[in-house]
Tab-separated table of C-alpha atoms and ligand atoms in Angstrom:
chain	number	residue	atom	x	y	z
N	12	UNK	CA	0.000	0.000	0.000
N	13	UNK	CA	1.415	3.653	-0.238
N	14	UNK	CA	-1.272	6.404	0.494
N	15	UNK	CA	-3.381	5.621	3.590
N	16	UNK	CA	-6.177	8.408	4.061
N	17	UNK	CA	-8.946	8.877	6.448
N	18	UNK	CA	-11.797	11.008	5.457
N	19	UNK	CA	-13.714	12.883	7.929
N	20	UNK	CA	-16.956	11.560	6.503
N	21	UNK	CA	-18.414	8.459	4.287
N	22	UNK	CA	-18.850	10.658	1.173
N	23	UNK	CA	-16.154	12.707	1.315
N	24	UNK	CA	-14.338	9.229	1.406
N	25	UNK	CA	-15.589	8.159	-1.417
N	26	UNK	CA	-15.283	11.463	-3.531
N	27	UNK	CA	-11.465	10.836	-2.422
N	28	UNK	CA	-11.649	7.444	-3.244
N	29	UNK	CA	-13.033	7.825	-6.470
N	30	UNK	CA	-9.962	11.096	-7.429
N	31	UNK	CA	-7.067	7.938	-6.692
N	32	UNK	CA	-8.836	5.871	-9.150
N	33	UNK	CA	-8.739	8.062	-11.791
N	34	UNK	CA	-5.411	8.455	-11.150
N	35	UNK	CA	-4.508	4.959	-11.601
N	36	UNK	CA	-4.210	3.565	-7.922
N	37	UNK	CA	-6.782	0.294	-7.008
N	38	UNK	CA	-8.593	1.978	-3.703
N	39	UNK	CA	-10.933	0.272	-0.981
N	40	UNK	CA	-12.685	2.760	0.858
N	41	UNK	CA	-13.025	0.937	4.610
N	42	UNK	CA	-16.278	2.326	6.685
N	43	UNK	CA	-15.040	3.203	9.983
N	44	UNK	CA	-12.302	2.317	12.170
N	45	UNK	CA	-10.016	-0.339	10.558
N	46	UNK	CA	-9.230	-3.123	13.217
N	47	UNK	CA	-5.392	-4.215	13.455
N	48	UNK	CA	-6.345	-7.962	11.401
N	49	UNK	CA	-7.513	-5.534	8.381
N	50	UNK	CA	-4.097	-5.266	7.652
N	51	UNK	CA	-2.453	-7.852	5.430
N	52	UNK	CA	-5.856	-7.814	3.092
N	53	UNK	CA	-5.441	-3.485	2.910
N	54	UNK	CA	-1.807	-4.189	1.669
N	55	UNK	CA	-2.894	-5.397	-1.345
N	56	UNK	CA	-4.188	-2.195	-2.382
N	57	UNK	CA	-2.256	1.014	-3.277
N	58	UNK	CA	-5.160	3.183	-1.575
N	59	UNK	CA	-6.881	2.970	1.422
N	60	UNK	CA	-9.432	5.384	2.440
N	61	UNK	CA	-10.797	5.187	5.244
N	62	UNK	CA	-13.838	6.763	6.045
N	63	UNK	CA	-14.788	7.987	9.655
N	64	UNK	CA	-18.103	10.297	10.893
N	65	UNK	CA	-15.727	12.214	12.490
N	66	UNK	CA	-16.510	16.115	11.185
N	67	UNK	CA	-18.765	17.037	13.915
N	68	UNK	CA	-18.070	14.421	16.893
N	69	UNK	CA	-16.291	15.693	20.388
N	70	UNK	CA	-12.195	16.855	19.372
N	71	UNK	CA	-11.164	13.945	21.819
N	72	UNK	CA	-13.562	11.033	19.727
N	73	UNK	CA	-12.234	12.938	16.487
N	74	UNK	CA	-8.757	11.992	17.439
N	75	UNK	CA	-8.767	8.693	19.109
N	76	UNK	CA	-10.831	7.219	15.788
N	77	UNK	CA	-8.287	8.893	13.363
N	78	UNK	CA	-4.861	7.750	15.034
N	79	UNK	CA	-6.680	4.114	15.505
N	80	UNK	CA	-6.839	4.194	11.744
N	81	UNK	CA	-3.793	5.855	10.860
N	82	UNK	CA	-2.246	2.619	13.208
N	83	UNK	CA	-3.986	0.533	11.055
N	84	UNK	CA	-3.064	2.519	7.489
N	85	UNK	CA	0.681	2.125	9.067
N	86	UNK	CA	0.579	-1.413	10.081
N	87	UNK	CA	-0.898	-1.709	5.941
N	88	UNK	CA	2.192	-0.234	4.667
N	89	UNK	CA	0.986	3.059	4.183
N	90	UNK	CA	4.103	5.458	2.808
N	91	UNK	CA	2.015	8.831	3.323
N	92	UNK	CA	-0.958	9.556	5.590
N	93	UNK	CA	-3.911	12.135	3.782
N	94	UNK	CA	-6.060	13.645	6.422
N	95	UNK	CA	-9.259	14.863	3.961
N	96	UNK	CA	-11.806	17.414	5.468
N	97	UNK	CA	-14.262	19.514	3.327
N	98	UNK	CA	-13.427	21.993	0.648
N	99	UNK	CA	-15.139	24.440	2.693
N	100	UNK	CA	-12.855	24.029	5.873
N	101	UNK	CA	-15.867	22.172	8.117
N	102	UNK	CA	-15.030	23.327	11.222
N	103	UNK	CA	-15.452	24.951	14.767
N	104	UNK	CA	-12.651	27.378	16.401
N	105	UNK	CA	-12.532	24.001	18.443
N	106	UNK	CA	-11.854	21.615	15.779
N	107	UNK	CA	-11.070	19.417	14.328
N	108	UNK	CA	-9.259	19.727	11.686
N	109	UNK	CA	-6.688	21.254	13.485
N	110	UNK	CA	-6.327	18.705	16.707
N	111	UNK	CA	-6.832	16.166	14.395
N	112	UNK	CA	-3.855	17.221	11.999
N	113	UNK	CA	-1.699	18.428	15.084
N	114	UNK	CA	-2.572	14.754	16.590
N	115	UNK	CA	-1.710	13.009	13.317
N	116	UNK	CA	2.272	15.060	13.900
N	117	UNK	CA	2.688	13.573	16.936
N	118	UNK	CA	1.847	10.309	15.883
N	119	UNK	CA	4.264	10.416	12.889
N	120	UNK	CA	6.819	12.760	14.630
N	121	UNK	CA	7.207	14.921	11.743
N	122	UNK	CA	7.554	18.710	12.376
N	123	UNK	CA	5.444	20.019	9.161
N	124	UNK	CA	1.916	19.180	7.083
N	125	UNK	CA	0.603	21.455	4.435
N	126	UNK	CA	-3.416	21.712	4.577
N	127	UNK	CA	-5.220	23.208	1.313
N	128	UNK	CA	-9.091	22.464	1.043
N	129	UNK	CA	-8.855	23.750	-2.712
N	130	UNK	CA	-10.897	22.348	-5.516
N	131	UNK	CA	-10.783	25.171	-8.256
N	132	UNK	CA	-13.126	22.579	-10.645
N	133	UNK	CA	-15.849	22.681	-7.487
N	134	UNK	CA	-15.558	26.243	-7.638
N	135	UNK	CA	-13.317	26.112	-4.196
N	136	UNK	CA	-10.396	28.379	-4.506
N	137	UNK	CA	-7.719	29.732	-2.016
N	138	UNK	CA	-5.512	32.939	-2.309
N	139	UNK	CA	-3.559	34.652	0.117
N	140	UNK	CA	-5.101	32.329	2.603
N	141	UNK	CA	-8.515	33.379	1.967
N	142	UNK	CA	-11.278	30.565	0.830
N	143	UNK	CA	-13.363	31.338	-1.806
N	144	UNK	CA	-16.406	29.419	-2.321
N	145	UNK	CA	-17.387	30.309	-5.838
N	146	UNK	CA	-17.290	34.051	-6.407
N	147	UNK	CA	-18.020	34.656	-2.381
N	148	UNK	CA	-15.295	34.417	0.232
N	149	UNK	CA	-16.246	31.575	2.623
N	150	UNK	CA	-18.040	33.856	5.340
N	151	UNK	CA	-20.682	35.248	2.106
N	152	UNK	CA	-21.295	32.142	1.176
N	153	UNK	CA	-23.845	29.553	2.142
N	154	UNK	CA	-21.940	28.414	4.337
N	155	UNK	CA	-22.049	31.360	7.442
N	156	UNK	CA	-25.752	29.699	7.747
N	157	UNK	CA	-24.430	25.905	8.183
N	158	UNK	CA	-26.296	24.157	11.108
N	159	UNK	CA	-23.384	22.781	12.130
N	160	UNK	CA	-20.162	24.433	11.165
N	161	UNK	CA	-21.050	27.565	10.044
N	162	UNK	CA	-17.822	29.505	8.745
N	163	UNK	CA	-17.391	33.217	9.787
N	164	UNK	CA	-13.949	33.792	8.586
N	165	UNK	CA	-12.873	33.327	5.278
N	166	UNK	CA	-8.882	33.751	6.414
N	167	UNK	CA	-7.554	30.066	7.032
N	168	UNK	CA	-4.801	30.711	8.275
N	169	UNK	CA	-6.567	32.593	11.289
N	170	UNK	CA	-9.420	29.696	11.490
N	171	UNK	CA	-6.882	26.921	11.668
N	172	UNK	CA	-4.604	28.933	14.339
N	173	UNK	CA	-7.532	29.123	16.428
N	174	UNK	CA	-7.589	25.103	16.404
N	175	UNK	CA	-4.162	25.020	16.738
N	176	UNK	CA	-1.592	24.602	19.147
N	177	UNK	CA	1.489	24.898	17.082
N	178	UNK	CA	2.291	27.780	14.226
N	179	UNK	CA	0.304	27.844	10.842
N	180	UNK	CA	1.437	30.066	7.864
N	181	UNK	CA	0.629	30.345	4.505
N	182	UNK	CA	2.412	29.750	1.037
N	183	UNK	CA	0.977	32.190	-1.148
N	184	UNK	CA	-0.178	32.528	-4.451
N	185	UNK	CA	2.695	33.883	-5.492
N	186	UNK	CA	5.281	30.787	-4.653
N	187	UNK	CA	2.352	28.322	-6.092
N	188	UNK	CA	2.515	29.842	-9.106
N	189	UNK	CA	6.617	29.495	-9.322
N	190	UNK	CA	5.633	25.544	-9.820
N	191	UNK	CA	6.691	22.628	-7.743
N	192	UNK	CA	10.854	23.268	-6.294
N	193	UNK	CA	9.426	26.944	-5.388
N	194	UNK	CA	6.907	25.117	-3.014
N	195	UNK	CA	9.021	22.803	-2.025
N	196	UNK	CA	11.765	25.176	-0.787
N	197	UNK	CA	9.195	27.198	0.673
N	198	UNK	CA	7.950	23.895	3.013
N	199	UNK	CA	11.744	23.302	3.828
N	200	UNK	CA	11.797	26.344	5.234
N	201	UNK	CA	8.419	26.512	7.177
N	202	UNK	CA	9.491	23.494	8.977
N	203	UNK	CA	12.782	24.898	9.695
N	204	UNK	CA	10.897	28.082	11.312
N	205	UNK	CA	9.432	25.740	13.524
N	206	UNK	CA	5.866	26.059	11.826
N	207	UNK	CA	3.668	23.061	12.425
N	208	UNK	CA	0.929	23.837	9.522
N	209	UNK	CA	1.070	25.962	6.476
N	210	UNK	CA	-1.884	26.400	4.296
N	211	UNK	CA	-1.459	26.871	0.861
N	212	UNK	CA	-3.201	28.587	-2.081
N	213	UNK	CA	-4.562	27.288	-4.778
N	214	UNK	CA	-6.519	29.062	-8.080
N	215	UNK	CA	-6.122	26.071	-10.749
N	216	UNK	CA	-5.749	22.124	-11.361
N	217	UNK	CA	-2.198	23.258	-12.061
N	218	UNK	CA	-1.659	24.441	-8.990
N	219	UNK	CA	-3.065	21.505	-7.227
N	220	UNK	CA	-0.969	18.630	-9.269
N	221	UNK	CA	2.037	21.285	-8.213
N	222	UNK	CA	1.557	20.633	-4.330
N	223	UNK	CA	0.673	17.562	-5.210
N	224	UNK	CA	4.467	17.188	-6.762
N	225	UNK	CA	5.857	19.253	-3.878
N	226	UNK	CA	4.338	17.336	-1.342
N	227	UNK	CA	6.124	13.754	-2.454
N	228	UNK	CA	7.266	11.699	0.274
N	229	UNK	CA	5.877	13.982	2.522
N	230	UNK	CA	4.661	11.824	5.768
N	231	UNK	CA	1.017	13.722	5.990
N	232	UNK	CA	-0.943	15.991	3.991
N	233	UNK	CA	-3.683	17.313	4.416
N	234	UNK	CA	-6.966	18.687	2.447
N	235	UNK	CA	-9.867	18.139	0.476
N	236	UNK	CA	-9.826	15.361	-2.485
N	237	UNK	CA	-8.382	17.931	-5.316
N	238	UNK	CA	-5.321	18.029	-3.395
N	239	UNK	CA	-4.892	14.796	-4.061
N	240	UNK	CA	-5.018	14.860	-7.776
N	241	UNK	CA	-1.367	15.186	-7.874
N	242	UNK	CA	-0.617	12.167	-5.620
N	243	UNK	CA	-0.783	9.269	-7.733
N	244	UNK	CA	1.924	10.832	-10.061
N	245	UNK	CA	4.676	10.909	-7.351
N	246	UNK	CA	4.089	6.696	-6.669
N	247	UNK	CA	3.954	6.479	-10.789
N	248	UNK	CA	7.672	8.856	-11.071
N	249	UNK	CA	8.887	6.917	-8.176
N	250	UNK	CA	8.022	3.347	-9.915
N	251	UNK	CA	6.100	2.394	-6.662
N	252	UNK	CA	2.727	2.332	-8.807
N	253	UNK	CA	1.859	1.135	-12.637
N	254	UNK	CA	-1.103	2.500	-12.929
N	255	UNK	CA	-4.227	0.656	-13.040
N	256	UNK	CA	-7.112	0.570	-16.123
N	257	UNK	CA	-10.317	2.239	-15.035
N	258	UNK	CA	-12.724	-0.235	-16.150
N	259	UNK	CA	-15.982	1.187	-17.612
N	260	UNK	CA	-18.229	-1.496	-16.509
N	261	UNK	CA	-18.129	-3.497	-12.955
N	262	UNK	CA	-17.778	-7.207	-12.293
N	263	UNK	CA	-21.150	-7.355	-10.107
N	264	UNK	CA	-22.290	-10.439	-8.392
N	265	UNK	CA	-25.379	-12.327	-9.475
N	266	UNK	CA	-28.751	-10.946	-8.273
N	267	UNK	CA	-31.969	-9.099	-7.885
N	268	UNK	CA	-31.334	-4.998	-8.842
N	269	UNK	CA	-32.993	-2.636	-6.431
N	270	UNK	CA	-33.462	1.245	-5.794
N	271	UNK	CA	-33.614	2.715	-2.340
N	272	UNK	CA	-34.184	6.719	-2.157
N	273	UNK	CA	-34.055	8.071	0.743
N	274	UNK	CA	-33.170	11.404	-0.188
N	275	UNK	CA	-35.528	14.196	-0.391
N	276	UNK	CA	-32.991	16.603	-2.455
N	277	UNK	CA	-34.282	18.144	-5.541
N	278	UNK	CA	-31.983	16.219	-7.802
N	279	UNK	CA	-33.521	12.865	-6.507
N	280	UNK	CA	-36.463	13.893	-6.529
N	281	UNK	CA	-36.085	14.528	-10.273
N	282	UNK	CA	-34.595	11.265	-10.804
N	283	UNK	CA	-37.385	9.055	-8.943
N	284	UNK	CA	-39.739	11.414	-11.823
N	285	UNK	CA	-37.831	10.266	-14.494
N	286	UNK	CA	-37.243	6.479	-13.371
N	287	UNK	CA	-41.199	6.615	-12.814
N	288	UNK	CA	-41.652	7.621	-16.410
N	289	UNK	CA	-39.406	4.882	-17.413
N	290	UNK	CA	-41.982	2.429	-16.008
N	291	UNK	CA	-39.748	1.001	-13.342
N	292	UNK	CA	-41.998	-0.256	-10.502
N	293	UNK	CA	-42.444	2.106	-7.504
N	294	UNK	CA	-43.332	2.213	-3.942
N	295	UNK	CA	-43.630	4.997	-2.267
N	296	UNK	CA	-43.494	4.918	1.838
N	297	UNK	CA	-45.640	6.573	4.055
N	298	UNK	CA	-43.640	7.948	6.894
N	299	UNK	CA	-46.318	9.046	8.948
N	300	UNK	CA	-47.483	4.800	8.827
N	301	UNK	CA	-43.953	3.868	9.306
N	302	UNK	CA	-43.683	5.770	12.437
N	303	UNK	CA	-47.078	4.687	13.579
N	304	UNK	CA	-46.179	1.150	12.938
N	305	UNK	CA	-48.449	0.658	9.932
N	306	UNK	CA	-45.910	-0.052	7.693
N	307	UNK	CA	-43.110	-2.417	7.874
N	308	UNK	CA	-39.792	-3.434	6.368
N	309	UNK	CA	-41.781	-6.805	5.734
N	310	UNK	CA	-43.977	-5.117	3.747
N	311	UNK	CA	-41.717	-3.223	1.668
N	312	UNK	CA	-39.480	-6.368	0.766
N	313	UNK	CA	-42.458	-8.799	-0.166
N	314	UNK	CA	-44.021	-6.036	-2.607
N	315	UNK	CA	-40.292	-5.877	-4.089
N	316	UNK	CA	-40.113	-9.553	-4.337
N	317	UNK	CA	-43.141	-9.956	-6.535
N	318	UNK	CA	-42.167	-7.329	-8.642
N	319	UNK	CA	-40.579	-8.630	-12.295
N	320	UNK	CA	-37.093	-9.829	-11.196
N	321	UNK	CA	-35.685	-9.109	-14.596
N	322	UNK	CA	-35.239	-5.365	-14.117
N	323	UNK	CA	-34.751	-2.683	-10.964
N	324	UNK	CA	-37.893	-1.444	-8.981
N	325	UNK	CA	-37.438	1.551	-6.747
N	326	UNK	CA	-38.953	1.716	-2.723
N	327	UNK	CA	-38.775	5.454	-2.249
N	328	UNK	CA	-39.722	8.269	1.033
N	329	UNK	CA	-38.523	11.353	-0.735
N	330	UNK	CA	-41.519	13.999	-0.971
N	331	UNK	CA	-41.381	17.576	-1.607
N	332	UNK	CA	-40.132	19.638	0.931
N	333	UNK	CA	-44.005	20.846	2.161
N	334	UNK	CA	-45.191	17.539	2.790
N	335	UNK	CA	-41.566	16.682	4.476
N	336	UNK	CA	-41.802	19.740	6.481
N	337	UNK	CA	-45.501	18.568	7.462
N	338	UNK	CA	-43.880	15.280	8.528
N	339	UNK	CA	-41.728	16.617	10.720
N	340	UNK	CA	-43.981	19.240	12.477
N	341	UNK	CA	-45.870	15.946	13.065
N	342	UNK	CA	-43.052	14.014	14.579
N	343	UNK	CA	-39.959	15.928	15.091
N	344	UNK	CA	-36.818	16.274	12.232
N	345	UNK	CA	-34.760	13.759	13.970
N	346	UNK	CA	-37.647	11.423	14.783
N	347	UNK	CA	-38.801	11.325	11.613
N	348	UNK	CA	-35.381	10.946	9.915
N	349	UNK	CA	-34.377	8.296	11.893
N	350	UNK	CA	-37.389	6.274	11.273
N	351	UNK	CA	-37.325	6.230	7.309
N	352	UNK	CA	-33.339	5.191	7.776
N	353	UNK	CA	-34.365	2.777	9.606
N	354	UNK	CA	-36.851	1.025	7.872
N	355	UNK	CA	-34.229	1.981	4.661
N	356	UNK	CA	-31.634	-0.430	6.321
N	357	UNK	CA	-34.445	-2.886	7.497
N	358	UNK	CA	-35.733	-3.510	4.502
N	359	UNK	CA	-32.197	-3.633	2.483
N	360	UNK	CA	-31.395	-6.694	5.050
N	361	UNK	CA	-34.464	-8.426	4.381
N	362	UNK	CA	-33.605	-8.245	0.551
N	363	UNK	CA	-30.513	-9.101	0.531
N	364	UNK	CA	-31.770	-12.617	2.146
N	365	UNK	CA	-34.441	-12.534	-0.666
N	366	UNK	CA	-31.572	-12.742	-3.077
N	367	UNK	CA	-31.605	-8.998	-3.942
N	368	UNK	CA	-27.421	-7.936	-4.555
N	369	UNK	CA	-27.159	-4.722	-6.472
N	370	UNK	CA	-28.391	-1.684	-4.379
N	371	UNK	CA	-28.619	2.068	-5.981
N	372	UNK	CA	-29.135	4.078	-2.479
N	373	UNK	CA	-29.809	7.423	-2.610
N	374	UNK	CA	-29.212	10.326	-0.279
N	375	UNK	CA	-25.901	10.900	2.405
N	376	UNK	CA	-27.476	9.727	5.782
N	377	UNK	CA	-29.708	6.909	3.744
N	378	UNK	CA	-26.326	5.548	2.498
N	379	UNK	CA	-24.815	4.728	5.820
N	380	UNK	CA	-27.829	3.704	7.531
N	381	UNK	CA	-28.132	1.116	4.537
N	382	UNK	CA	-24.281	0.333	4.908
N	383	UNK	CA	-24.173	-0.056	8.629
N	384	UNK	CA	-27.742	-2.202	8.315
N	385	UNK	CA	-26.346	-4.723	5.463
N	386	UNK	CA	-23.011	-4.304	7.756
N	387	UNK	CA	-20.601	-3.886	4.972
N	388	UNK	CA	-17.158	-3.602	6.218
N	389	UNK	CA	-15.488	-2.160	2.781
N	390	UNK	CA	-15.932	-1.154	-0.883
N	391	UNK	CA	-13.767	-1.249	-3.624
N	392	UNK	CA	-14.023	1.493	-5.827
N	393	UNK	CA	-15.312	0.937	-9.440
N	394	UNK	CA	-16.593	2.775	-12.613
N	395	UNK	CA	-17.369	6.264	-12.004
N	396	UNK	CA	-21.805	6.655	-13.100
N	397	UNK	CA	-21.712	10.365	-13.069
N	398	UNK	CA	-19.358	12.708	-11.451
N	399	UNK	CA	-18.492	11.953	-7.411
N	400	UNK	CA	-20.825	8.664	-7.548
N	401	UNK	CA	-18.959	5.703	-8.467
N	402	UNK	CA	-20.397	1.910	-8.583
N	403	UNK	CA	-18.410	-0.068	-5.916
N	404	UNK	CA	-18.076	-4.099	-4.758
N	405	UNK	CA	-18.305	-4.667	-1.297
N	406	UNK	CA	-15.497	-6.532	0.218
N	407	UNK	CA	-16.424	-9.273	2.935
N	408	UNK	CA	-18.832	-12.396	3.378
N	409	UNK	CA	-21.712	-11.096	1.845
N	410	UNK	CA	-21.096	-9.743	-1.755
N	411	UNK	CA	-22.759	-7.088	-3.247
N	412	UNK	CA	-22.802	-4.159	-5.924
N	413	UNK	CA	-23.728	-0.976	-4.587
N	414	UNK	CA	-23.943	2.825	-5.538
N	415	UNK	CA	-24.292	5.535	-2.922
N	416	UNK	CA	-25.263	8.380	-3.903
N	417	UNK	CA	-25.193	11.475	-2.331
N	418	UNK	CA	-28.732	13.399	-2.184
N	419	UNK	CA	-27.677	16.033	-4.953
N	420	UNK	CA	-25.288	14.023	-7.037
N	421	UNK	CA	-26.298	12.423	-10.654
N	422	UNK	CA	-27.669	13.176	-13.739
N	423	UNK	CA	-31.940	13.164	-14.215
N	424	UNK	CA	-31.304	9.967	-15.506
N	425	UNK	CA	-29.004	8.110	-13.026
N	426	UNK	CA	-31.385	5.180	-12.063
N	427	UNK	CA	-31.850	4.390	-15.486
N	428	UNK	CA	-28.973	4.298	-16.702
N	429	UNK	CA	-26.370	3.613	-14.016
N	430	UNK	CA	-27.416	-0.317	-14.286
N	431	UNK	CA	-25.956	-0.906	-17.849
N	432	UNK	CA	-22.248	-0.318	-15.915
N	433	UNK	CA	-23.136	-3.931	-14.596
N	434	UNK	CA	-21.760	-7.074	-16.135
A	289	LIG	P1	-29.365	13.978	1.242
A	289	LIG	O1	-28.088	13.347	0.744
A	289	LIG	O2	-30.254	14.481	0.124
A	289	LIG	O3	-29.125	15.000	2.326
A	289	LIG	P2	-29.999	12.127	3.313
A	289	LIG	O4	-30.327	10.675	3.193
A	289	LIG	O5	-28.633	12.474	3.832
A	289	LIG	O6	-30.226	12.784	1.889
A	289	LIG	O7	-31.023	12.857	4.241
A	289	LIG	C1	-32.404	12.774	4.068
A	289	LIG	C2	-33.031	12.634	5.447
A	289	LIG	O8	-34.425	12.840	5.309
A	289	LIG	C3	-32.848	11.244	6.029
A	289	LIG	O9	-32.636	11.319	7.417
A	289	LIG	C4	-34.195	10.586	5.714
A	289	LIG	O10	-34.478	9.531	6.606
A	289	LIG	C5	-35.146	11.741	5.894
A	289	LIG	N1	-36.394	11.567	5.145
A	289	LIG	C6	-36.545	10.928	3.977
A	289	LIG	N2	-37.828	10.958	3.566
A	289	LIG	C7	-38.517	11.612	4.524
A	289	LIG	C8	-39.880	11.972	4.681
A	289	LIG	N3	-40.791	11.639	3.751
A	289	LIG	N4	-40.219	12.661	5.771
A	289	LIG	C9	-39.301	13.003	6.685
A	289	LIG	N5	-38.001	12.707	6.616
A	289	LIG	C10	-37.603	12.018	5.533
């Protein structure tokens, strides 16, 4: 193995996951803490990404789960440790990206990481230290109004020092743009000024496959997946990796196809429109019965059992945001959230012993109530269906194909066509 990372959350994992790929290196992504006897069978990959819920948890839970992994990612053979947060910088002036980096130095014992959340392609730029979401520095944007993190300083530098026990700095624009040794002098001599973080700008792809280059054979790094563009190419130089095909089509196990949509996002909704044009069978659930115990998991798997086995039929809760709001006055948000991921990852069990293999889930928090239900340890990374939503395998006991797809991700078409990627 030679680049062990640990993402901060399950799809930021995967959107990680899926940037190695395409770079040539065969990736697992793991789903929470590794355990020591992972490693021999994690070797065998060049990637490992592990993927943690660790964004918003208490700074101490934050660390304990990353360093258990980055044991683990170690133990594997990993050469260089990636810490990935958001592009946006996800964070509190308590954490945790910046514990969680600072804790990741200790554990190496390496005085210096870089951290740069840019993704110019995602419309996430940095310059002069400042994060620009789009057009808007971080603190305009959408992001001031997050429920959780909400960001109300667009200077990184200044939001990671307040994390931070130990020195950040920047390497500006201006050094970025001289190209790889410029950066790489410029990191030589934060480390030397006894700096323990630097972030760096970024504008352009260029720029990021330039850190990228800078940052070989560094122990840690740390950012959001465009920094890793660059990676790969340092393990390819090096002769460490030949890179792999990205096959357009997935080896999938034998089985019934199904379509879970949990996700309530406009772009799913759009997609459950367009898969109900198609004619593919639907059933929609009630979450008002489910929470009243009128309708069960049982239910939900027999009508997909006697629907035609030969093609996909979809069990979906998403509703427009009236009804969803109407829902939850009822019941309470987390109440009634809890209760349609629940009988998501109930029902997904039951199917899977009905002989059902190949899952499309939609929507974030559907997606790891469905993985933690059909208790999937790991997934190897496949054919990318549309941009950030990949088909993967899972590894373990039970096998089966599975796409998770985040709420907003995928084309109007996506549970139509994302099938044909199956062989
Ligand atoms: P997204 O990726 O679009 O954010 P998630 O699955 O992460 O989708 O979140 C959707 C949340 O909404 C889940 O907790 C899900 O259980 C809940 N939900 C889905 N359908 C309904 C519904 N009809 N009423 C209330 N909550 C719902």
């Amino acid at each position: 193995m030679l680049l062990g990372a640990i993402a901060d959350d399950l799809t930021g994992a995967t959107d990680l996951a899926l940037m190695l790929v395409r770079g040539g290196m065969r990736t697992i992504q793991v789903i929470g803490v590794p355990v020591p006897g992972d490693a021999r069978e994690l070797s065998e990959y060049d990637a490992v990404v592990v993927a943690l819920k660790s964004r918003t948890s208490p700074v101490d839970e934050a660390i304990s789960q990353t360093l258990a992994s980055a044991d683990v990612l170690r133990e594997a053979g990993a050469h260089q440790l990636f810490f990935k947060y958001c592009s946006t910088f996800d964070s509190t002036d308590k954490g945790n990206i910046g514990p969680v980096s600072e804790a990741l130095l200790d554990f190496l014992k390496v005085p210096l990481t870089l951290a740069c959340p840019a993704f110019p392609a995602n419309g996430r730029s940095v310059y002069q230290g400042y994060l620009f979401v789009g057009d808007k520095l971080l603190n305009e944007s959408s992001m001031r109004n997050h429920p959780l993190t909400p960001m109300h300083d667009a200077s990184l530098v200044r939001v990671l020092q307040r994390q931070s026990d130990g020195d950040v700095g920047l390497i500006p624009y201006s050094t970025v743009e001289a190209g790889p040794a410029a950066i790489r002098t410029a990191l030589e001599s934060a480390a030397k000024k006894g700096l323990r973080q630097v972030i760096v700008d970024a504008i352009s792809e260029r720029h990021l496959v330039d850190i990228g280059h800078a940052a070989d054979g560094m122990p840690l790094i740390t950012g959001g997946s465009g920094i890793a563009m660059g990676l790969p190419a340092n393990f390819i130089r090096s002769g460490q990796l030949i890179p792999a095909e990205v096959s357009a089509t997935l080896d999938a196990p034998e089985g019934r196809p199904v379509i879970l949509a949990g996700s309530c996002s406009e772009a799913t909704r759009g997609q459950i429109a367009n898969a109900l044009e198609a004619g593919i069978p639907a059933l929609e659930i009630d979450a008002d019965k489910i929470i009243e115990g009128k309708q069960t998991a049982t239910e939900l798997c027999d009508w997909a059992v006697a629907q035609d086995a030969k093609g996909p039929c979809l069990i979906y809760s998403s509703a427009d945001p009236r009804i969803v709001a109407e829902i939850q006055e009822r019941h309470g948000v987390e109440k009634a959230g809890a209760a349609v991921e629940k009988i998501m990852a109930e029902t997904a069990k039951l199917l899977v012993l009905k002989g059902f293999t190949r899952f499309l889930v939609a929507g974030g928090e559907t997606s790891g109530a469905v993985v933690n239900g059909l208790g999937v340890p790991a997934l190897e990374i496949g054919p990318e269906i549309d941009p950030g939503v990949p088909w993967t395998r899972s590894i373990g006991s039970r096998k089966l194909a599975l796409a998770l797809k985040s709420g907003n991700f995928g084309a109007p078409d996506f549970f139509i066509k994302a099938w044909g990627m199956l062989t």
